[in-house]
XYZ file of C-alpha atoms in Angstrom:
733
model
C 90.812 117.849 133.608
C 90.228 117.881 137.359
C 87.210 115.639 136.943
C 89.162 113.315 134.778
C 91.983 113.118 137.315
C 89.521 112.711 140.152
C 87.715 109.894 138.412
C 90.928 108.140 137.586
C 92.203 108.423 141.199
C 88.876 107.160 142.552
C 88.970 104.081 140.343
C 92.548 103.364 141.334
C 91.676 103.792 145.007
C 88.786 101.386 144.582
C 91.113 98.779 143.107
C 93.584 99.271 145.998
C 90.883 98.783 148.664
C 89.875 95.518 147.025
C 86.297 96.524 146.388
C 86.276 95.006 142.922
C 89.425 93.021 142.146
C 92.886 92.540 143.601
C 94.582 92.523 140.262
C 93.263 93.497 136.827
C 94.627 92.515 133.451
C 96.667 95.198 131.732
C 94.509 95.220 128.607
C 91.291 95.654 130.564
C 92.777 98.441 132.710
C 93.835 100.385 129.601
C 90.358 100.072 128.102
C 88.774 101.441 131.274
C 91.175 104.351 131.457
C 90.668 105.363 127.831
C 86.893 105.142 128.037
C 86.749 107.189 131.226
C 89.172 109.891 130.036
C 87.241 110.415 126.834
C 84.032 111.047 128.762
C 83.301 114.484 130.235
C 79.966 113.687 131.802
C 79.696 113.189 135.571
C 76.712 110.906 135.092
C 78.767 108.660 132.856
C 81.449 108.398 135.553
C 78.813 107.533 138.159
C 77.244 104.883 135.917
C 80.661 103.438 135.216
C 81.382 103.240 138.960
C 78.137 101.316 139.472
C 79.198 99.004 136.658
C 82.545 98.414 138.361
C 81.003 97.646 141.778
C 78.177 95.532 140.430
C 80.059 93.249 138.100
C 83.534 91.805 137.783
C 86.422 91.430 135.437
C 88.804 88.660 134.683
C 91.167 87.901 137.572
C 94.585 87.105 136.166
C 97.533 85.823 138.116
C 100.750 87.746 137.505
C 99.256 89.328 134.389
C 98.908 86.031 132.495
C 95.564 85.137 130.994
C 93.994 81.739 131.785
C 90.645 80.597 130.409
C 89.970 78.419 133.492
C 90.200 81.380 135.900
C 88.019 83.811 133.883
C 84.833 85.041 135.520
C 82.136 85.857 132.956
C 79.180 88.125 133.619
C 76.072 87.422 131.550
C 74.346 90.793 131.164
C 71.200 89.665 129.325
C 70.461 86.410 131.170
C 67.251 85.884 133.144
C 67.136 84.981 136.814
C 66.166 81.368 136.035
C 69.135 81.023 133.704
C 71.498 82.476 136.285
C 70.165 80.111 138.967
C 70.651 77.101 136.684
C 74.206 78.124 135.837
C 74.951 78.710 139.555
C 74.025 75.092 140.390
C 76.230 73.737 137.614
C 79.278 72.073 139.309
C 81.407 72.390 136.173
C 80.931 76.112 135.773
C 83.929 78.417 136.358
C 83.929 80.114 139.783
C 83.758 83.860 140.127
C 86.396 85.862 141.922
C 84.170 86.369 144.971
C 83.449 82.638 145.252
C 87.145 81.775 145.040
C 87.921 84.419 147.656
C 85.285 82.977 150.034
C 86.772 79.497 149.648
C 90.259 80.838 150.404
C 89.019 82.623 153.522
C 87.193 79.467 154.651
C 90.281 77.260 154.386
C 92.574 79.799 156.057
C 90.266 80.612 158.951
C 91.219 79.531 162.489
C 87.820 77.969 163.087
C 85.800 76.514 160.257
C 82.403 74.894 160.177
C 82.270 71.116 160.053
C 80.876 69.470 156.979
C 77.445 68.066 157.325
C 77.296 64.341 157.996
C 76.339 62.266 155.040
C 74.342 59.055 155.030
C 77.276 57.051 153.755
C 77.800 53.722 155.514
C 80.755 53.586 157.953
C 84.035 52.395 156.567
C 84.894 48.792 157.372
C 87.977 48.571 159.609
C 89.629 45.597 161.280
C 88.587 44.930 164.899
C 91.070 46.340 167.388
C 90.759 44.734 170.857
C 90.602 47.096 173.846
C 93.913 47.741 175.574
C 94.855 45.300 178.291
C 94.315 46.595 181.796
C 97.530 47.856 183.247
C 98.428 46.803 186.757
C 98.275 49.799 189.040
C 101.290 51.110 190.822
C 101.679 50.926 194.598
C 98.231 51.462 195.975
C 99.411 54.004 198.537
C 102.416 55.621 200.068
C 104.207 53.013 202.170
C 105.687 55.708 204.404
C 105.400 54.915 208.114
C 105.064 57.884 210.467
C 106.211 57.571 214.072
C 103.835 59.406 216.388
C 103.991 60.023 220.147
C 101.826 61.620 222.759
C 102.290 65.386 223.065
C 103.847 66.064 219.658
C 103.027 69.435 218.086
C 101.151 69.889 214.853
C 104.262 71.486 213.333
C 106.366 68.432 214.209
C 103.717 66.169 212.696
C 103.682 68.284 209.525
C 107.457 67.950 209.199
C 107.335 64.167 209.613
C 104.553 63.636 207.113
C 105.386 66.411 204.643
C 101.768 67.606 204.659
C 100.880 71.291 204.879
C 99.475 72.791 208.066
C 96.352 74.009 206.265
C 95.422 70.482 205.188
C 96.043 69.073 208.670
C 93.953 71.802 210.300
C 91.068 71.163 207.900
C 91.166 67.434 208.826
C 91.125 68.322 212.506
C 88.044 70.487 211.968
C 86.307 67.602 210.157
C 86.923 65.184 213.042
C 85.816 67.711 215.674
C 89.224 68.588 217.123
C 90.395 72.179 217.630
C 94.031 73.290 217.521
C 94.560 77.037 217.772
C 98.247 77.037 216.861
C 100.714 74.777 215.122
C 102.714 74.732 218.353
C 99.885 73.176 220.347
C 100.322 69.552 221.435
C 98.038 66.829 220.057
C 97.347 63.424 221.547
C 98.764 60.250 220.054
C 95.268 59.139 219.000
C 94.651 62.340 217.032
C 98.104 62.039 215.453
C 97.304 58.499 214.325
C 93.976 59.621 212.895
C 95.671 62.424 210.943
C 98.267 60.025 209.570
C 95.595 57.576 208.417
C 93.541 60.317 206.763
C 96.498 61.404 204.603
C 97.289 57.777 203.695
C 100.307 56.931 205.857
C 100.964 54.000 208.141
C 101.442 54.664 211.849
C 103.923 53.459 214.435
C 103.263 54.475 218.009
C 106.158 55.505 220.254
C 105.745 55.354 224.019
C 108.026 57.013 226.495
C 108.964 55.609 229.889
C 110.202 58.834 231.462
C 108.943 59.260 235.015
C 107.280 55.828 235.047
C 108.004 52.794 237.189
C 110.072 50.165 235.338
C 110.139 46.673 236.875
C 111.347 43.222 235.739
C 108.716 41.134 233.991
C 108.347 37.396 233.301
C 109.543 36.146 229.906
C 107.114 35.228 227.130
C 108.135 31.886 225.610
C 106.723 30.428 222.388
C 106.935 26.677 221.816
C 107.464 25.808 218.155
C 108.372 22.753 216.140
C 107.177 20.090 213.738
C 103.766 18.453 214.070
C 103.622 15.492 216.509
C 107.015 16.270 218.017
C 105.469 16.750 221.472
C 105.105 20.517 221.944
C 101.765 20.437 223.756
C 102.704 17.292 225.682
C 105.809 19.081 226.952
C 103.715 22.002 228.178
C 101.255 19.579 229.770
C 104.123 18.047 231.682
C 105.241 21.508 232.835
C 101.828 22.502 234.199
C 100.524 18.990 234.959
C 97.481 19.193 232.682
C 96.235 17.210 229.722
C 95.473 19.698 226.978
C 96.821 17.419 224.229
C 94.182 14.778 224.907
C 91.420 17.357 224.339
C 92.736 18.530 220.971
C 90.928 17.103 217.937
C 92.985 14.435 216.260
C 95.743 14.811 218.852
C 97.218 17.919 217.176
C 97.093 21.572 218.254
C 94.963 23.733 215.956
C 94.777 26.868 218.108
C 97.219 29.254 219.708
C 97.081 28.866 223.470
C 98.623 31.174 226.079
C 98.985 30.410 229.785
C 101.247 31.043 232.761
C 103.321 28.207 234.210
C 104.742 28.522 237.705
C 108.165 26.947 237.960
C 108.312 24.712 241.046
C 112.075 24.919 241.460
C 112.582 28.691 241.251
C 109.113 29.883 242.247
C 108.975 32.285 239.275
C 106.432 32.223 236.446
C 106.826 32.014 232.676
C 104.185 32.846 230.068
C 104.018 30.139 227.420
C 102.440 30.365 223.950
C 101.672 27.062 222.243
C 101.571 27.101 218.432
C 100.319 24.465 215.977
C 102.883 22.424 214.079
C 100.858 21.584 211.011
C 101.979 23.101 207.737
C 98.649 24.928 207.347
C 99.295 27.054 210.467
C 102.442 28.793 209.266
C 100.962 32.255 209.863
C 100.191 31.365 213.481
C 103.801 30.319 214.081
C 105.106 33.502 212.483
C 102.768 35.595 214.649
C 103.860 33.733 217.776
C 107.543 34.295 217.019
C 106.972 38.024 216.462
C 105.463 38.659 219.904
C 107.706 36.471 222.047
C 110.968 36.832 223.960
C 112.317 33.279 223.661
C 111.524 30.438 221.257
C 111.655 26.850 222.502
C 112.366 24.687 219.459
C 111.029 21.183 220.117
C 112.624 18.436 217.996
C 111.760 14.739 218.332
C 114.824 12.601 218.996
C 113.572 9.828 216.703
C 112.414 11.979 213.745
C 115.054 14.690 213.742
C 114.808 17.969 211.834
C 111.648 18.143 209.688
C 110.136 20.791 207.343
C 108.201 22.662 210.054
C 111.331 22.614 212.233
C 113.189 24.544 209.556
C 110.231 26.898 209.170
C 110.221 27.603 212.920
C 113.953 28.386 212.788
C 113.320 30.823 209.928
C 110.512 32.567 211.877
C 112.717 32.933 214.958
C 115.577 34.371 212.909
C 113.340 36.853 211.102
C 111.970 38.064 214.467
C 115.515 38.169 215.947
C 114.455 36.011 218.913
C 116.888 33.709 220.795
C 116.308 29.931 220.569
C 116.471 27.226 223.224
C 116.433 23.695 221.746
C 114.457 20.967 223.560
C 115.130 17.470 222.174
C 111.991 15.549 223.111
C 111.121 11.820 223.128
C 114.546 10.838 224.416
C 112.907 7.865 226.160
C 112.057 6.125 222.866
C 114.190 3.177 221.718
C 115.048 4.835 218.394
C 116.054 8.166 219.937
C 119.326 9.652 218.697
C 119.955 13.106 220.214
C 123.426 13.355 218.664
C 122.000 13.034 215.162
C 119.543 15.841 215.944
C 122.398 18.073 217.133
C 124.356 17.428 213.945
C 121.302 18.254 211.818
C 120.741 21.511 213.711
C 124.411 22.439 213.358
C 124.126 21.837 209.626
C 121.232 24.329 209.539
C 123.375 27.027 211.155
C 122.236 26.644 214.780
C 125.331 27.315 216.917
C 124.855 24.914 219.830
C 126.734 25.192 223.112
C 128.269 21.747 222.527
C 130.224 23.125 219.571
C 131.079 26.481 221.121
C 127.918 28.406 220.295
C 125.398 30.255 222.458
C 122.249 28.167 221.812
C 121.328 25.980 224.799
C 120.268 22.355 224.191
C 118.227 20.320 226.684
C 117.267 16.629 226.366
C 113.784 16.027 227.793
C 110.977 13.484 227.817
C 107.418 14.778 228.113
C 106.032 11.308 228.819
C 108.358 10.510 231.726
C 108.771 14.186 232.809
C 112.548 14.002 232.699
C 114.782 16.965 231.987
C 112.072 19.540 232.781
C 114.134 21.143 235.545
C 117.016 21.637 233.095
C 114.644 23.246 230.590
C 113.354 25.581 233.325
C 116.893 26.542 234.258
C 117.837 27.220 230.623
C 114.802 29.495 230.090
C 115.404 31.502 233.265
C 119.088 31.874 232.424
C 118.204 33.167 228.966
C 115.694 35.592 230.481
C 118.300 36.932 232.945
C 120.717 37.548 230.092
C 118.031 39.502 228.223
C 117.217 41.684 231.297
C 113.498 41.910 230.487
C 111.885 45.080 231.913
C 108.531 46.809 231.416
C 106.623 49.773 232.805
C 103.818 48.891 235.160
C 101.822 52.113 235.437
C 100.194 54.021 232.617
C 97.834 52.865 229.860
C 98.336 49.284 228.742
C 99.816 48.047 225.498
C 98.858 44.521 224.492
C 98.524 42.273 221.447
C 95.870 39.750 220.453
C 96.903 36.092 220.502
C 93.513 34.676 219.509
C 89.921 35.883 219.085
C 86.604 34.085 218.961
C 82.842 34.614 219.166
C 81.089 33.119 222.175
C 77.370 32.466 221.961
C 76.618 33.882 225.407
C 79.470 36.341 226.056
C 79.916 37.822 222.578
C 83.300 38.641 220.993
C 86.255 37.489 223.102
C 89.962 38.120 222.634
C 92.950 36.457 224.287
C 95.623 39.131 224.781
C 99.052 39.381 226.369
C 99.970 42.678 228.017
C 103.299 44.127 226.851
C 103.449 47.203 229.084
C 101.257 49.114 231.486
C 98.234 47.779 233.298
C 94.974 46.760 231.636
C 91.966 47.315 233.908
C 88.303 46.519 233.678
C 86.271 49.500 232.409
C 88.958 50.794 230.038
C 87.964 51.897 226.552
C 90.115 50.004 224.055
C 90.635 49.955 220.302
C 91.789 46.657 218.777
C 92.399 46.893 215.053
C 89.143 48.222 213.608
C 87.077 47.143 216.628
C 86.472 49.029 219.850
C 84.696 48.499 223.134
C 84.596 49.023 226.856
C 86.103 46.158 228.839
C 83.266 44.469 230.671
C 85.318 41.674 232.239
C 88.891 40.388 232.383
C 89.608 36.712 233.079
C 92.851 34.850 233.467
C 93.556 31.696 231.441
C 91.960 29.531 234.146
C 88.707 31.485 233.774
C 88.916 33.355 237.065
C 87.797 37.034 236.904
C 90.420 39.635 237.690
C 90.388 43.413 237.854
C 93.723 44.080 236.154
C 96.395 42.488 233.985
C 100.074 43.316 234.381
C 102.923 42.922 231.823
C 103.484 39.424 230.341
C 100.121 38.260 231.708
C 97.733 36.501 229.277
C 94.056 37.321 229.851
C 90.745 36.991 228.058
C 88.769 40.220 227.641
C 85.107 40.746 226.744
C 83.017 43.789 225.877
C 84.143 44.371 222.309
C 81.763 45.388 219.530
C 83.208 42.889 217.058
C 85.730 40.077 216.702
C 89.237 41.506 216.143
C 91.956 39.938 214.035
C 94.646 37.789 215.616
C 97.856 39.807 215.876
C 96.170 43.222 216.325
C 97.485 45.643 218.939
C 95.335 46.656 221.909
C 95.284 50.427 222.557
C 93.709 52.055 225.605
C 92.030 55.432 224.908
C 90.593 58.039 227.238
C 86.928 58.076 226.235
C 84.252 56.340 224.222
C 84.168 59.221 221.743
C 87.875 58.879 221.058
C 87.511 55.085 220.701
C 84.712 55.453 218.125
C 86.658 58.101 216.182
C 89.806 55.982 216.027
C 87.863 52.842 215.105
C 86.047 54.620 212.281
C 89.320 56.033 210.925
C 90.948 52.615 210.951
C 87.885 51.110 209.291
C 88.046 53.642 206.470
C 91.741 52.971 205.924
C 91.189 49.208 206.058
C 88.400 49.439 203.476
C 90.555 51.569 201.174
C 93.418 49.116 201.398
C 91.082 46.156 200.938
C 89.398 47.601 197.851
C 92.703 48.590 196.263
C 94.150 45.145 196.939
C 91.010 43.510 195.575
C 91.331 45.593 192.407
C 94.975 44.603 192.026
C 94.090 40.948 192.539
C 91.247 41.221 190.018
C 93.519 42.753 187.375
C 96.188 40.130 188.050
C 93.589 37.363 187.760
C 92.270 38.824 184.488
C 95.783 38.952 183.064
C 96.407 35.387 184.178
C 93.162 34.174 182.638
C 93.923 35.971 179.382
C 97.337 34.336 179.259
C 95.797 30.946 180.004
C 93.090 31.416 177.377
C 95.753 32.212 174.791
C 97.500 28.986 175.734
C 94.232 27.050 175.501
C 93.965 26.348 179.261
C 90.445 26.418 180.720
C 90.224 27.308 184.441
C 87.135 27.011 186.609
C 86.407 28.777 189.890
C 85.610 27.161 193.249
C 84.101 29.745 195.657
C 84.357 28.820 199.357
C 82.974 30.390 202.554
C 85.069 29.623 205.666
C 83.598 29.643 209.183
C 85.702 28.664 212.204
C 85.576 28.830 215.971
C 88.457 31.327 216.357
C 89.839 34.085 214.161
C 93.360 32.698 213.872
C 92.144 29.292 212.756
C 89.846 30.888 210.169
C 92.843 32.722 208.689
C 94.937 29.547 208.738
C 92.214 27.480 207.044
C 91.729 30.169 204.367
C 95.466 30.313 203.656
C 95.666 26.514 203.499
C 92.786 26.348 201.014
C 94.428 28.971 198.806
C 97.489 26.725 198.498
C 95.254 24.236 196.639
C 95.042 26.572 193.636
C 95.964 24.849 190.395
C 96.125 25.772 186.696
C 92.666 24.214 186.284
C 90.805 25.311 189.443
C 90.933 28.709 191.167
C 90.019 28.596 194.887
C 88.241 31.851 195.730
C 87.668 32.538 199.445
C 84.471 34.573 199.276
C 84.189 35.134 203.031
C 86.073 34.137 206.157
C 84.460 34.596 209.550
C 84.016 33.368 213.100
C 80.981 31.646 214.573
C 78.315 29.141 213.629
C 76.716 28.878 210.187
C 73.431 30.775 209.908
C 70.790 31.231 207.210
C 72.584 34.346 205.913
C 75.699 32.271 205.219
C 73.618 29.681 203.368
C 71.918 32.408 201.315
C 75.275 33.945 200.397
C 76.638 30.524 199.403
C 73.626 29.830 197.207
C 73.903 33.252 195.548
C 77.555 32.860 194.556
C 77.336 29.065 194.071
C 79.866 28.442 196.841
C 80.444 25.627 199.308
C 80.834 26.210 203.063
C 83.714 24.937 205.192
C 82.698 24.634 208.857
C 85.753 24.087 211.061
C 84.974 23.342 214.707
C 81.592 25.101 214.446
C 77.976 23.988 214.257
C 75.461 24.631 211.518
C 71.854 25.655 211.795
C 69.140 23.448 210.383
C 69.357 23.561 206.596
C 65.981 24.102 204.956
C 64.970 22.661 201.630
C 65.617 26.039 199.954
C 69.342 25.621 200.592
C 69.550 21.868 200.043
C 71.977 22.321 197.114
C 74.592 24.115 199.255
C 77.499 21.808 200.175
C 78.654 22.102 203.788
C 81.880 20.394 204.945
C 82.064 19.816 208.721
C 85.533 19.058 210.072
C 87.514 19.174 213.300
C 90.905 18.086 211.927
C 92.779 20.062 209.288
C 94.028 16.851 207.611
C 90.521 15.671 206.779
C 89.372 19.117 205.670
C 92.177 19.567 203.132
C 91.680 16.039 201.847
C 87.956 16.578 201.207
C 88.458 19.943 199.497
C 91.316 18.467 197.452
C 89.054 15.683 196.206
C 86.373 18.276 195.373
C 88.907 20.246 193.337
C 89.923 17.104 191.450
C 86.254 16.396 190.717
C 85.532 19.955 189.573
C 88.667 20.295 187.412
C 87.960 20.082 183.657
C 91.120 18.072 183.034
C 93.543 18.211 180.137
C 92.884 16.297 176.936
C 95.897 14.209 175.898
C 96.773 11.464 173.423
C 97.779 8.227 175.118
C 99.182 5.020 173.637
C 96.451 2.422 174.122
C 98.257 -0.483 172.416
C 101.052 -1.540 170.096
C 101.077 -4.060 167.269
C 103.972 -5.433 165.211
C 103.718 -6.049 161.449
C 104.452 -9.746 160.726
C 103.323 -10.005 157.099
C 101.986 -7.865 154.255
C 99.103 -8.654 151.895
C 98.444 -6.830 148.643
C 94.951 -6.512 147.189
C 95.151 -5.370 143.540
C 92.808 -2.800 142.096
C 90.487 -3.364 139.143
C 92.243 -0.980 136.715
C 95.885 -0.880 137.664
C 98.232 -2.047 140.341
C 98.648 1.403 141.893
C 94.989 1.347 142.938
C 95.566 -1.647 145.221
C 95.477 -1.682 149.018
C 98.177 -2.994 151.387
C 97.002 -4.935 154.418
C 99.329 -5.264 157.379
C 99.125 -8.584 159.154
C 99.860 -7.664 162.792
C 100.035 -9.132 166.234
C 99.016 -6.990 169.207
C 102.003 -6.969 171.564
C 100.644 -4.660 174.284
C 97.340 -3.098 175.244
C 94.614 -3.081 172.627
C 94.082 -1.779 169.118
C 90.664 -0.363 168.228
C 89.297 0.937 164.975
C 88.234 4.411 166.180
C 91.720 5.246 167.473
C 94.481 7.243 165.805
C 97.164 5.040 164.205
C 100.863 5.879 164.213
C 103.439 3.942 162.144
C 106.988 3.748 163.545
C 109.999 2.367 161.689
C 113.297 2.195 163.570
C 111.821 4.551 166.182
C 110.887 7.208 163.613
C 107.286 8.264 163.036
C 106.446 7.887 159.326
C 102.676 8.240 159.287
C 99.737 9.217 161.474
C 96.170 8.687 160.397
C 92.902 6.911 160.984
C 92.243 3.213 160.707
C 90.350 2.348 157.496
C 89.744 -1.314 158.298
C 90.381 -3.716 161.191
C 89.671 -7.425 160.777
C 90.270 -10.563 162.762
C 89.781 -13.909 161.053
C 88.068 -12.178 158.103
C 85.543 -10.532 160.403
C 85.285 -6.788 160.926
C 85.902 -5.988 164.593
C 86.000 -2.832 166.673
C 89.052 -3.782 168.748
C 91.681 -6.476 169.160
C 93.272 -7.322 172.500
C 96.803 -8.262 173.485
C 98.211 -11.501 171.982
C 95.741 -11.668 169.076
C 96.449 -11.273 165.364
C 94.602 -8.937 163.035
C 94.635 -7.319 159.610
C 94.872 -3.579 159.498
C 94.547 -0.943 156.782
C 95.775 2.603 157.541
C 94.242 5.391 155.485
C 96.384 6.256 152.433
C 99.486 4.406 153.663
C 100.505 1.335 151.674
C 104.261 1.113 152.295
C 104.300 -1.451 155.111
C 107.389 -3.440 156.001
C 107.841 -6.435 158.227
C 108.964 -5.277 161.683
C 107.107 -1.962 161.618
C 105.402 -0.974 164.872
C 101.866 0.395 164.803
C 100.689 2.334 167.836
C 97.020 2.934 168.581
C 96.431 6.301 170.248
C 93.333 7.316 172.196
C 92.365 10.709 173.592
C 91.964 10.780 177.371
C 91.125 13.557 179.849
C 93.879 13.858 182.455
C 92.586 15.007 185.859
C 94.819 16.641 188.504
C 95.916 14.691 191.593
C 95.683 15.578 195.266
C 99.031 14.902 196.972
C 99.626 15.004 200.724
C 103.137 14.713 202.131
C 104.195 13.268 205.475
C 104.965 16.755 206.789
C 101.322 17.757 206.363
C 101.828 19.908 203.260
C 99.272 19.359 200.502
C 99.155 20.366 196.866
C 97.304 19.771 193.617
C 99.478 18.308 190.884
C 98.310 18.671 187.295
C-alpha cells in the first residue's frame, strides 16, 4: 500500500511540475491510476515512469476533447517515417512544439526571421522632406564689457558657468587664479565671442582729461545737388572736378578751417547715388551733425528723403543747406515747404532746424553755414578724452600697390600714435605711419581728426572700430577670435541663404518659372565702394536671373581672380581698378571695366536681359473680320461639308501656323489651328493687313458675318532694364 501511495504521489507531483503535461484528460488519468494501483512490482512502476517522461498524452483544454489538438505517439514507426512526418506542415503539433511556440511569442526578445529572396514590395515614391529653415543662428545677446571687470561679474552678465570660462582662459593662455581677479577688456571680449555673444565695449573717463573737440559733420543729399562743390568752396579746392563722371563715389574725410571763427570742422563727404545707400547710412551713424544739401531748382528728391531717414535713425541733428540759389529757376520757398511736409521742423515755422541759403558756385552764404554749424556744435557741448588708448572708426579702406593696406579713420576719443598695436575688425597690425588727409606724416591723431594709417596685415571693412591693444600677442589673439566668430556667422548665414534659395527655387519650379544664375566677382579700389557695388548688383535680381556675388575684394585683377571666374563661370566687374594681361587660357572670361556707377549698372543690366530665358506668352499677331461665308458640300451628305470664312485682315497679319481664336460679340467661341489659308485661290503662309483671304478653322463650321478671328503667335518675353532719374535701377519682367 505504501508503494502504491508513493507511486501515485510521484506521478501527481510530476504532473504538477510540468514534466509531462500541464493538464491531462480525465479518462486518461483514471486509466493510469487503475493500471498503476493494480501493479505491485517496483520495476513496473519504474518502466511506467519512463513511459510517462518519454512520450506524451493528449493535451485537452478545460477537459474537452478536440481532435485538432491531439498529439499522437507512433510507437512502431521507424526513424525515416518519423522524420518524414516531422517535415509535414499539415501534421498536428505536439504539446512540446506548441509550448515552444508560445514561449517564443511571449519572450521579451525574439530572433528575427531570416530574410527571404522575395522582391521588395512596390510603394509609391515619397519625396524627401523639405529642408526646414534654421532658427536664429546664434544668441543675439550683447554683453557689455569694461576694463577691470572680474570673472564673477562677467559670468553673471553672460550666464555662463565659471568652470567653462576658466577652461576657455586656459585654452587661450590666460591665467586667472580666482573669480574675483580682474580681467582686461580684450580678454573679456574674447571670452564673450567664444561663448557666442556679441560684445559692446564700455570705456570710463574717470581720472582722465576731458576737453572740447571739433564737430564731425557729414554732408548728405541727392546726387548732383552740389555736396562736393559746397565742400570745395569751403576749403577752396576742386575735388569735384577729379571725380569720375562728376559724381562722388567714395567717402572722403578732411578738416576745414573756418576763416571767420578760426576753428576747425571735420567734414565727411558721402555719395548721393542710389547705389551708395550703405555709405550714407554709415556716415550718419558716426557723425555729430548732418548737413542736408537740397538743390533750389530740383527740390526734395528720393535720396534727400533717404538721407533724412538715416539722420533720424542715428538721432543726429540736421542743418539744411539750400544750394544753387544763384540759378534762374531757384525757388527756396518751395524747398522749405517740401521739407516741412516731410516733417522737418524748420526755424521759419517755429522749429529747431536751421536753414541756410547758399551758392557753391558763387561762394555766397558760406559764412552763414559756418555760423549755423558752430552754433549747433556749441548747443551739443561736444567733449572727448584726450589721453588714454584711442578709439576710432574706419571711414574707408583700400589696398595701395606700394604701401599695402590703408585705412582712413576718424579718432573718437584718446590719442592714436605711431607704433601702437591695433585691431580693426578681423585685421590687426602695428601702425607704421600716420598721415593727415593732405598726406603729411604725423606722430599722433587727436579726437575728431581724420588720418590715414598703414601697417595693417589686411584690408579692414569700412565701418569697423579701431581698438588699441597692449601687445602684438594680444592683437593676434583678438584678431583670431574675431576671425573665428566671423567665419561662424558667415557660414551660418550662407547656409540660411542657401536653404532660402532652395525653397524659392522649388516654389518657382512648381510654378513653372525657370531661373538662371549670373555669378559675378567684384573688384574695386576701396572697400566701401566694393560693398556698394555688390549691393547695387544684388538689386538687379529678377524672377528669371539670380545675381550671385561670388567674391568682393579690393585691388587690381590678377590671374587668381581670372582662374576663379573661369572655374565658376563668372564675369568680373572691375571698378576703378586695373587688370593684368589676360592670357589666352582665360579669354572666355568677361571683364567689365568702369569708373562710373551709371555705366556699370547699365552694362550688367543689359547682360542680365541677354542671359534671361524669358517667358513664353501668346500674343495677338493680327485680326481679321468675317465678311462672307462659303459652303463646300461633302460627297455623301451635307454634314460632311466645310465652311470657308471669307475674311479681311484688319490689323497685323494672319499666318497659317498660328493659333486661331474666334470671337463673337467679344466672347471666345473656339480656339484651334488653321486648316487652310488661301488668297485668290492660292495657298499662302500669311496674309498682311488690308488683304482678303479664305480661312478654314479646324472642326469649326459655324461662321457668321461680323465674327472676329484673331491669329495668336507664341513669343518669348524678355525682361527690361529700367533706370530712373534718381539713379535707381531695376529689372522689370
